């Protein structure tokens, strides 16, 4: 076994939480894994996103359009799904939250917006990062205004346009959306 | 349709004080301490010693192999309880893990597969820091589509809260006030409960902190805590906890021998919804479309008219919660929960979700949950007292045990001696805790029925369990296999 385990601390009996228990050993170890996870039948979506900067939805002839795409219809489970190019369909924010805290992996990105995006006639909404500015510092500033002035609900319903990563990661991070409404963004600057 | 289920009662309960961190207890230590309390609780009523020999099966509920850094933890619990080689099952369903565990234990007895079952729930979340913990929990969201966008549970609920505000025309000032009222209420009731993480009575609670983590909290303090994910502030969120709880369930025949104060499980319901909150169709008149009106709503033409125009569930309500409630009420023969249910334990992962859940459970019409709490209807003297335990915000959220102690504490309420149990425990730890006395009572006088609501994901699965101390309610129980729903076409 690799030397992964180390004892980081002997918690002393003077700790108020420990109520006079004798010394307690708390061990620390690093736990990491390399994971190979397939997108399966949705692989074409991620290739199109990364390599062609296109957004594809799937359509069931009977039950409509799904975005995120589904390889089988949510309603009838048929595999007869058609890929449809949704890149240029109108996109609006259904709902959002400005994240000011996050899971460990995203802590260095706060504040950021987790949005749920409605595109075209899709029956479902897709989560995506939403930005007010491509400039990180400017985006942070605008998001702080939305929080400080409690104007965060105003993001809901805004029109957005897609942006694609230059260096693809073959994840949903290859796509994000930016708010189009210039007047709204200007109103945050005063 | 099958015949009536075997009647099942809760006959004993035990738990450990919840805390941000219990380095003095391993996962098995936590469970055995709770189990010993539960066994003692049964023994006191039985008048003889109740022990592992009396138990014929075990259901262990814990959420995360990551937090525990232990797979197959149930084997260690069965071993520690001295139950080998008897039956051991594990229940896992995100935040609803504890509620599912209780319902699995119920099903074993109701179906005649077991006579006495121990349901043990635990979680040890102090193994990692809060941000890492948030990431672990976020792995219970779609890891291809939602998590990589920076998704984590507070953000998903927050986005749903924003959608809720938009759908029902509630401005952020008002909604944040209403959510603050939830925290103020739950933290207040937690002060009667020495097992609650935020209770000053709890020897393992954090006593000195600038961040109001323990004791009562004011609306202003809630509103001045920082945003985690708009509109949710730090003090609108439940707590990560180390904790364990054990409930003992028994068949009617055995219950009669064990206790003269039986508390029956008269209704169980469970609903589900999509993993990704974005996948829930926003259907006009969805409550009617999915056949989810409760009987008291069906009989109210004004409400039906309102619901015909309401888009549902979309991202603003938890359809699984409504489905679970509808089943549990149907099984227990409850037409209108208000007036019938004397106290309710709700999975208040966030202030917003407690508000949304009042509506799913039929305590008030959709869109009016915020007014319900602001008007004091969820207080101990209100229409339906909610989270007198302190809830997940006040008691803590030891994921796999939360749904378990919700049922356990509601059981003690219906037994009528919850304050005796709290006082007895408080006396035993008083010297460690500046000799604090309990100065608040959360006992609902003459409580007859209670509900416990356990909730996973962004509502991916929800359980509702109805408890009653009324013998006459046993006559009302209907087998859930006969549950009528437009969504279920019986094979003809």
GROMACS .gro file of N, CA, C and O in nm, chain B residues 317-418:
model
  408
  507UNK      N    1  -4.234   2.339  -0.787
  507UNK     CA    2  -4.292   2.257  -0.681
  507UNK      C    3  -4.237   2.116  -0.689
  507UNK      O    4  -4.181   2.077  -0.790
  508UNK      N    5  -4.254   2.041  -0.579
  508UNK     CA    6  -4.202   1.905  -0.572
  508UNK      C    7  -4.316   1.805  -0.592
  508UNK      O    8  -4.387   1.771  -0.498
  509UNK      N    9  -4.331   1.761  -0.718
  509UNK     CA   10  -4.440   1.671  -0.751
  509UNK      C   11  -4.431   1.540  -0.671
  509UNK      O   12  -4.532   1.481  -0.634
  510UNK      N   13  -4.307   1.494  -0.645
  510UNK     CA   14  -4.290   1.369  -0.571
  510UNK      C   15  -4.347   1.382  -0.430
  510UNK      O   16  -4.403   1.287  -0.375
  511UNK      N   17  -4.333   1.501  -0.371
  511UNK     CA   18  -4.385   1.524  -0.236
  511UNK      C   19  -4.536   1.517  -0.235
  511UNK      O   20  -4.598   1.460  -0.145
  512UNK      N   21  -4.598   1.575  -0.339
  512UNK     CA   22  -4.743   1.573  -0.346
  512UNK      C   23  -4.794   1.430  -0.366
  512UNK      O   24  -4.891   1.387  -0.305
  513UNK      N   25  -4.723   1.354  -0.453
  513UNK     CA   26  -4.762   1.216  -0.478
  513UNK      C   27  -4.751   1.134  -0.349
  513UNK      O   28  -4.842   1.055  -0.316
  514UNK      N   29  -4.642   1.153  -0.277
  514UNK     CA   30  -4.621   1.079  -0.152
  514UNK      C   31  -4.732   1.112  -0.052
  514UNK      O   32  -4.788   1.023   0.014
  515UNK      N   33  -4.764   1.241  -0.042
  515UNK     CA   34  -4.867   1.284   0.053
  515UNK      C   35  -5.002   1.226   0.015
  515UNK      O   36  -5.077   1.175   0.099
  516UNK      N   37  -5.032   1.231  -0.115
  516UNK     CA   38  -5.164   1.183  -0.159
  516UNK      C   39  -5.182   1.034  -0.126
  516UNK      O   40  -5.288   0.992  -0.079
  517UNK      N   41  -5.075   0.956  -0.150
  517UNK     CA   42  -5.082   0.813  -0.119
  517UNK      C   43  -5.099   0.790   0.031
  517UNK      O   44  -5.183   0.710   0.074
  518UNK      N   45  -5.015   0.859   0.110
  518UNK     CA   46  -5.017   0.835   0.255
  518UNK      C   47  -5.153   0.874   0.314
  518UNK      O   48  -5.208   0.802   0.398
  519UNK      N   49  -5.208   0.987   0.268
  519UNK     CA   50  -5.340   1.030   0.318
  519UNK      C   51  -5.448   0.930   0.276
  519UNK      O   52  -5.536   0.896   0.353
  520UNK      N   53  -5.438   0.883   0.151
  520UNK     CA   54  -5.538   0.787   0.102
  520UNK      C   55  -5.534   0.660   0.185
  520UNK      O   56  -5.636   0.609   0.230
  521UNK      N   57  -5.412   0.612   0.209
  521UNK     CA   58  -5.397   0.488   0.286
  521UNK      C   59  -5.451   0.506   0.428
  521UNK      O   60  -5.514   0.414   0.482
  522UNK      N   61  -5.427   0.624   0.486
  522UNK     CA   62  -5.468   0.648   0.625
  522UNK      C   63  -5.611   0.700   0.635
  522UNK      O   64  -5.661   0.723   0.746
  523UNK      N   65  -5.675   0.721   0.522
  523UNK     CA   66  -5.813   0.770   0.525
  523UNK      C   67  -5.825   0.915   0.567
  523UNK      O   68  -5.923   0.954   0.632
  524UNK      N   69  -5.727   0.997   0.531
  524UNK     CA   70  -5.730   1.139   0.568
  524UNK      C   71  -5.775   1.220   0.447
  524UNK      O   72  -5.715   1.215   0.340
  525UNK      N   73  -5.883   1.296   0.464
  525UNK     CA   74  -5.936   1.378   0.355
  525UNK      C   75  -5.866   1.513   0.350
  525UNK      O   76  -5.826   1.560   0.245
  526UNK      N   77  -5.854   1.574   0.467
  526UNK     CA   78  -5.789   1.705   0.475
  526UNK      C   79  -5.691   1.702   0.593
  526UNK      O   80  -5.731   1.682   0.707
  527UNK      N   81  -5.562   1.720   0.563
  527UNK     CA   82  -5.463   1.707   0.671
  527UNK      C   83  -5.477   1.814   0.779
  527UNK      O   84  -5.442   1.789   0.895
  528UNK      N   85  -5.527   1.932   0.740
  528UNK     CA   86  -5.538   2.039   0.840
  528UNK      C   87  -5.652   2.004   0.936
  528UNK      O   88  -5.765   1.983   0.895
  529UNK      N   89  -5.617   1.994   1.063
  529UNK     CA   90  -5.716   1.952   1.162
  529UNK      C   91  -5.696   1.805   1.200
  529UNK      O   92  -5.722   1.765   1.312
  530UNK      N   93  -5.650   1.725   1.103
  530UNK     CA   94  -5.627   1.582   1.130
  530UNK      C   95  -5.484   1.558   1.177
  530UNK      O   96  -5.459   1.476   1.265
  531UNK      N   97  -5.391   1.625   1.110
  531UNK     CA   98  -5.249   1.609   1.143
  531UNK      C   99  -5.214   1.714   1.249
  531UNK      O  100  -5.226   1.834   1.225
  532UNK      N  101  -5.172   1.668   1.366
  532UNK     CA  102  -5.147   1.761   1.476
  532UNK      C  103  -5.003   1.811   1.483
  532UNK      O  104  -4.972   1.906   1.554
  533UNK      N  105  -4.914   1.744   1.414
  533UNK     CA  106  -4.777   1.795   1.401
  533UNK      C  107  -4.711   1.727   1.283
  533UNK      O  108  -4.750   1.616   1.245
  534UNK      N  109  -4.613   1.796   1.226
  534UNK     CA  110  -4.554   1.748   1.101
  534UNK      C  111  -4.405   1.774   1.103
  534UNK      O  112  -4.360   1.882   1.142
  535UNK      N  113  -4.330   1.671   1.066
  535UNK     CA  114  -4.186   1.688   1.049
  535UNK      C  115  -4.159   1.697   0.899
  535UNK      O  116  -4.190   1.604   0.825
  536UNK      N  117  -4.105   1.810   0.857
  536UNK     CA  118  -4.081   1.835   0.715
  536UNK      C  119  -3.931   1.845   0.691
  536UNK      O  120  -3.858   1.903   0.771
  537UNK      N  121  -3.889   1.789   0.579
  537UNK     CA  122  -3.748   1.791   0.538
  537UNK      C  123  -3.711   1.933   0.492
  537UNK      O  124  -3.720   1.965   0.374
  538UNK      N  125  -3.673   2.016   0.590
  538UNK     CA  126  -3.640   2.156   0.559
  538UNK      C  127  -3.493   2.168   0.521
  538UNK      O  128  -3.417   2.235   0.589
  539UNK      N  129  -3.454   2.105   0.411
  539UNK     CA  130  -3.316   2.119   0.364
  539UNK      C  131  -3.283   2.266   0.350
  539UNK      O  132  -3.172   2.310   0.381
  540UNK      N  133  -3.382   2.343   0.304
  540UNK     CA  134  -3.368   2.488   0.289
  540UNK      C  135  -3.500   2.552   0.330
  540UNK      O  136  -3.605   2.488   0.323
  541UNK      N  137  -3.494   2.679   0.370
  541UNK     CA  138  -3.616   2.748   0.408
  541UNK      C  139  -3.718   2.745   0.296
  541UNK      O  140  -3.839   2.730   0.318
  542UNK      N  141  -3.669   2.757   0.172
  542UNK     CA  142  -3.759   2.757   0.057
  542UNK      C  143  -3.833   2.624   0.047
  542UNK      O  144  -3.952   2.620   0.020
  543UNK      N  145  -3.762   2.514   0.071
  543UNK     CA  146  -3.827   2.384   0.049
  543UNK      C  147  -3.927   2.353   0.161
  543UNK      O  148  -4.025   2.284   0.136
  544UNK      N  149  -3.905   2.406   0.282
  544UNK     CA  150  -4.010   2.388   0.384
  544UNK      C  151  -4.138   2.459   0.338
  544UNK      O  152  -4.248   2.405   0.347
  545UNK      N  153  -4.121   2.581   0.285
  545UNK     CA  154  -4.236   2.658   0.237
  545UNK      C  155  -4.306   2.585   0.123
  545UNK      O  156  -4.428   2.570   0.121
  546UNK      N  157  -4.228   2.536   0.026
  546UNK     CA  158  -4.288   2.466  -0.089
  546UNK      C  159  -4.358   2.337  -0.044
  546UNK      O  160  -4.458   2.296  -0.102
  547UNK      N  161  -4.303   2.277   0.063
  547UNK     CA  162  -4.358   2.149   0.108
  547UNK      C  163  -4.491   2.164   0.183
  547UNK      O  164  -4.576   2.075   0.177
  548UNK      N  165  -4.513   2.278   0.250
  548UNK     CA  166  -4.646   2.299   0.311
  548UNK      C  167  -4.754   2.278   0.206
  548UNK      O  168  -4.862   2.225   0.232
  549UNK      N  169  -4.721   2.322   0.083
  549UNK     CA  170  -4.819   2.318  -0.027
  549UNK      C  171  -4.835   2.175  -0.078
  549UNK      O  172  -4.946   2.128  -0.100
  550UNK      N  173  -4.720   2.106  -0.095
  550UNK     CA  174  -4.726   1.967  -0.140
  550UNK      C  175  -4.808   1.883  -0.042
  550UNK      O  176  -4.879   1.791  -0.082
  551UNK      N  177  -4.794   1.913   0.087
  551UNK     CA  178  -4.864   1.834   0.189
  551UNK      C  179  -5.008   1.881   0.209
  551UNK      O  180  -5.080   1.826   0.292
  552UNK      N  181  -5.049   1.983   0.136
  552UNK     CA  182  -5.189   2.027   0.140
  552UNK      C  183  -5.225   2.112   0.260
  552UNK      O  184  -5.342   2.124   0.295
  553UNK      N  185  -5.125   2.172   0.326
  553UNK     CA  186  -5.155   2.256   0.443
  553UNK      C  187  -5.210   2.392   0.400
  553UNK      O  188  -5.275   2.462   0.476
  554UNK      N  189  -5.177   2.431   0.277
  554UNK     CA  190  -5.228   2.558   0.221
  554UNK      C  191  -5.220   2.544   0.070
  554UNK      O  192  -5.152   2.455   0.020
  555UNK      N  193  -5.290   2.630  -0.005
  555UNK     CA  194  -5.284   2.619  -0.151
  555UNK      C  195  -5.143   2.652  -0.203
  555UNK      O  196  -5.067   2.722  -0.137
  556UNK      N  197  -5.112   2.601  -0.323
  556UNK     CA  198  -4.984   2.632  -0.386
  556UNK      C  199  -4.967   2.784  -0.399
  556UNK      O  200  -5.061   2.856  -0.430
  557UNK      N  201  -4.846   2.829  -0.368
  557UNK     CA  202  -4.816   2.972  -0.376
  557UNK      C  203  -4.836   3.045  -0.246
  557UNK      O  204  -4.803   3.162  -0.234
  558UNK      N  205  -4.893   2.976  -0.145
  558UNK     CA  206  -4.925   3.044  -0.019
  558UNK      C  207  -4.843   2.993   0.101
  558UNK      O  208  -4.873   3.027   0.214
  559UNK      N  209  -4.740   2.913   0.072
  559UNK     CA  210  -4.660   2.856   0.180
  559UNK      C  211  -4.589   2.962   0.264
  559UNK      O  212  -4.579   2.949   0.387
  560UNK      N  213  -4.541   3.065   0.198
  560UNK     CA  214  -4.470   3.171   0.270
  560UNK      C  215  -4.561   3.242   0.369
  560UNK      O  216  -4.522   3.270   0.483
  561UNK      N  217  -4.684   3.267   0.324
  561UNK     CA  218  -4.782   3.331   0.414
  561UNK      C  219  -4.815   3.239   0.530
  561UNK      O  220  -4.839   3.285   0.642
  562UNK      N  221  -4.816   3.109   0.502
  562UNK     CA  222  -4.851   3.010   0.604
  562UNK      C  223  -4.755   3.021   0.723
  562UNK      O  224  -4.798   3.027   0.839
  563UNK      N  225  -4.626   3.026   0.692
  563UNK     CA  226  -4.529   3.032   0.803
  563UNK      C  227  -4.526   3.172   0.864
  563UNK      O  228  -4.517   3.187   0.987
  564UNK      N  229  -4.538   3.275   0.779
  564UNK     CA  230  -4.532   3.413   0.831
  564UNK      C  231  -4.648   3.441   0.926
  564UNK      O  232  -4.635   3.516   1.023
  565UNK      N  233  -4.764   3.377   0.901
  565UNK     CA  234  -4.880   3.399   0.986
  565UNK      C  235  -4.877   3.313   1.113
  565UNK      O  236  -4.969   3.317   1.194
  566UNK      N  237  -4.772   3.232   1.127
  566UNK     CA  238  -4.760   3.150   1.248
  566UNK      C  239  -4.836   3.019   1.243
  566UNK      O  240  -4.847   2.949   1.343
  567UNK      N  241  -4.888   2.982   1.126
  567UNK     CA  242  -4.965   2.858   1.116
  567UNK      C  243  -4.880   2.733   1.136
  567UNK      O  244  -4.934   2.625   1.159
  568UNK      N  245  -4.746   2.747   1.121
  568UNK     CA  246  -4.658   2.631   1.140
  568UNK      C  247  -4.601   2.628   1.282
  568UNK      O  248  -4.518   2.543   1.314
  569UNK      N  249  -4.645   2.722   1.366
  569UNK     CA  250  -4.600   2.724   1.505
  569UNK      C  251  -4.672   2.617   1.586
  569UNK      O  252  -4.772   2.560   1.542
  570UNK      N  253  -4.623   2.597   1.709
  570UNK     CA  254  -4.680   2.490   1.792
  570UNK      C  255  -4.830   2.510   1.818
  570UNK      O  256  -4.904   2.414   1.832
  571UNK      N  257  -4.875   2.636   1.818
  571UNK     CA  258  -5.017   2.661   1.839
  571UNK      C  259  -5.088   2.693   1.708
  571UNK      O  260  -5.200   2.745   1.707
  572UNK      N  261  -5.024   2.663   1.596
  572UNK     CA  262  -5.082   2.696   1.465
  572UNK      C  263  -5.166   2.583   1.408
  572UNK      O  264  -5.194   2.485   1.475
  573UNK      N  265  -5.204   2.598   1.280
  573UNK     CA  266  -5.289   2.498   1.214
  573UNK      C  267  -5.221   2.362   1.207
  573UNK      O  268  -5.282   2.260   1.234
  574UNK      N  269  -5.095   2.362   1.162
  574UNK     CA  270  -5.016   2.239   1.159
  574UNK      C  271  -4.875   2.272   1.211
  574UNK      O  272  -4.795   2.329   1.137
  575UNK      N  273  -4.847   2.240   1.335
  575UNK     CA  274  -4.712   2.268   1.386
  575UNK      C  275  -4.607   2.190   1.305
  575UNK      O  276  -4.623   2.070   1.284
  576UNK      N  277  -4.506   2.261   1.258
  576UNK     CA  278  -4.407   2.198   1.171
  576UNK      C  279  -4.267   2.208   1.232
  576UNK      O  280  -4.224   2.315   1.275
  577UNK      N  281  -4.200   2.096   1.233
  577UNK     CA  282  -4.061   2.086   1.278
  577UNK      C  283  -4.040   2.132   1.421
  577UNK      O  284  -3.951   2.213   1.451
  578UNK      N  285  -4.115   2.074   1.511
  578UNK     CA  286  -4.097   2.101   1.654
  578UNK      C  287  -3.967   2.038   1.705
  578UNK      O  288  -3.919   2.068   1.813
  579UNK      N  289  -3.910   1.949   1.625
  579UNK     CA  290  -3.779   1.891   1.658
  579UNK      C  291  -3.668   1.992   1.637
  579UNK      O  292  -3.558   1.978   1.688
  580UNK      N  293  -3.697   2.095   1.557
  580UNK     CA  294  -3.594   2.186   1.509
  580UNK      C  295  -3.570   2.167   1.359
  580UNK      O  296  -3.509   2.250   1.294
  581UNK      N  297  -3.618   2.054   1.307
  581UNK     CA  298  -3.601   2.029   1.163
  581UNK      C  299  -3.454   2.013   1.127
  581UNK      O  300  -3.367   2.009   1.213
  582UNK      N  301  -3.430   2.002   0.998
  582UNK     CA  302  -3.293   1.985   0.952
  582UNK      C  303  -3.210   2.111   0.977
  582UNK      O  304  -3.088   2.105   0.990
  583UNK      N  305  -3.278   2.226   0.985
  583UNK     CA  306  -3.209   2.353   1.010
  583UNK      C  307  -3.169   2.363   1.156
  583UNK      O  308  -3.061   2.412   1.188
  584UNK      N  309  -3.253   2.314   1.246
  584UNK     CA  310  -3.223   2.326   1.389
  584UNK      C  311  -3.164   2.201   1.449
  584UNK      O  312  -3.073   2.206   1.532
  585UNK      N  313  -3.216   2.086   1.408
  585UNK     CA  314  -3.171   1.957   1.461
  585UNK      C  315  -3.044   1.910   1.392
  585UNK      O  316  -2.961   1.843   1.449
  586UNK      N  317  -3.030   1.946   1.266
  586UNK     CA  318  -2.917   1.900   1.185
  586UNK      C  319  -2.966   1.800   1.081
  586UNK      O  320  -3.076   1.748   1.091
  587UNK      N  321  -2.881   1.777   0.980
  587UNK     CA  322  -2.918   1.685   0.872
  587UNK      C  323  -2.811   1.578   0.860
  587UNK      O  324  -2.716   1.590   0.785
  588UNK      N  325  -2.828   1.475   0.940
  588UNK     CA  326  -2.739   1.359   0.935
  588UNK      C  327  -2.805   1.265   0.835
  588UNK      O  328  -2.879   1.176   0.873
  589UNK      N  329  -2.783   1.289   0.707
  589UNK     CA  330  -2.869   1.244   0.597
  589UNK      C  331  -2.942   1.111   0.620
  589UNK      O  332  -3.065   1.107   0.621
  590UNK      N  333  -2.866   1.003   0.642
  590UNK     CA  334  -2.928   0.871   0.654
  590UNK      C  335  -3.012   0.856   0.779
  590UNK      O  336  -3.098   0.768   0.787
  591UNK      N  337  -2.991   0.942   0.879
  591UNK     CA  338  -3.071   0.929   1.000
  591UNK      C  339  -3.185   1.030   1.006
  591UNK      O  340  -3.278   1.014   1.084
  592UNK      N  341  -3.181   1.136   0.924
  592UNK     CA  342  -3.282   1.242   0.936
  592UNK      C  343  -3.425   1.191   0.925
  592UNK      O  344  -3.509   1.219   1.010
  593UNK      N  345  -3.452   1.114   0.821
  593UNK     CA  346  -3.588   1.062   0.802
  593UNK      C  347  -3.627   0.966   0.912
  593UNK      O  348  -3.745   0.946   0.941
  594UNK      N  349  -3.526   0.907   0.977
  594UNK     CA  350  -3.549   0.815   1.088
  594UNK      C  351  -3.588   0.893   1.213
  594UNK      O  352  -3.690   0.865   1.276
  595UNK      N  353  -3.508   0.996   1.249
  595UNK     CA  354  -3.544   1.069   1.372
  595UNK      C  355  -3.669   1.154   1.354
  595UNK      O  356  -3.736   1.185   1.452
  596UNK      N  357  -3.701   1.191   1.230
  596UNK     CA  358  -3.829   1.262   1.209
  596UNK      C  359  -3.944   1.174   1.259
  596UNK      O  360  -4.032   1.221   1.331
  597UNK      N  361  -3.941   1.046   1.218
  597UNK     CA  362  -4.045   0.953   1.261
  597UNK      C  363  -4.032   0.928   1.412
  597UNK      O  364  -4.132   0.928   1.485
  598UNK      N  365  -3.909   0.911   1.459
  598UNK     CA  366  -3.887   0.881   1.601
  598UNK      C  367  -3.935   0.993   1.692
  598UNK      O  368  -4.001   0.969   1.794
  599UNK      N  369  -3.905   1.117   1.657
  599UNK     CA  370  -3.946   1.228   1.743
  599UNK      C  371  -4.097   1.253   1.732
  599UNK      O  372  -4.161   1.291   1.830
  600UNK      N  373  -4.154   1.229   1.615
  600UNK     CA  374  -4.300   1.240   1.601
  600UNK      C  375  -4.367   1.131   1.685
  600UNK      O  376  -4.471   1.154   1.748
  601UNK      N  377  -4.305   1.014   1.687
  601UNK     CA  378  -4.354   0.902   1.770
  601UNK      C  379  -4.356   0.943   1.918
  601UNK      O  380  -4.456   0.921   1.988
  602UNK      N  381  -4.248   1.003   1.965
  602UNK     CA  382  -4.243   1.045   2.106
  602UNK      C  383  -4.350   1.150   2.135
  602UNK      O  384  -4.410   1.151   2.242
  603UNK      N  385  -4.373   1.238   2.037
  603UNK     CA  386  -4.480   1.337   2.053
  603UNK      C  387  -4.615   1.267   2.073
  603UNK      O  388  -4.691   1.303   2.162
  604UNK      N  389  -4.643   1.166   1.990
  604UNK     CA  390  -4.772   1.099   1.998
  604UNK      C  391  -4.782   1.009   2.121
  604UNK      O  392  -4.891   0.980   2.169
  605UNK      N  393  -4.667   0.966   2.171
  605UNK     CA  394  -4.667   0.889   2.296
  605UNK      C  395  -4.695   0.984   2.413
  605UNK      O  396  -4.735   0.942   2.520
  606UNK      N  397  -4.668   1.113   2.388
  606UNK     CA  398  -4.701   1.215   2.489
  606UNK      C  399  -4.591   1.240   2.591
  606UNK      O  400  -4.613   1.313   2.687
  607UNK      N  401  -4.473   1.177   2.570
  607UNK     CA  402  -4.369   1.198   2.672
  607UNK      C  403  -4.238   1.247   2.613
  607UNK      O  404  -4.131   1.219   2.666
  608UNK      N  405  -4.247   1.321   2.504
  608UNK     CA  406  -4.122   1.367   2.441
  608UNK      C  407  -4.040   1.454   2.537
  608UNK      O  408  -3.917   1.442   2.543
   0.00000   0.00000   0.00000
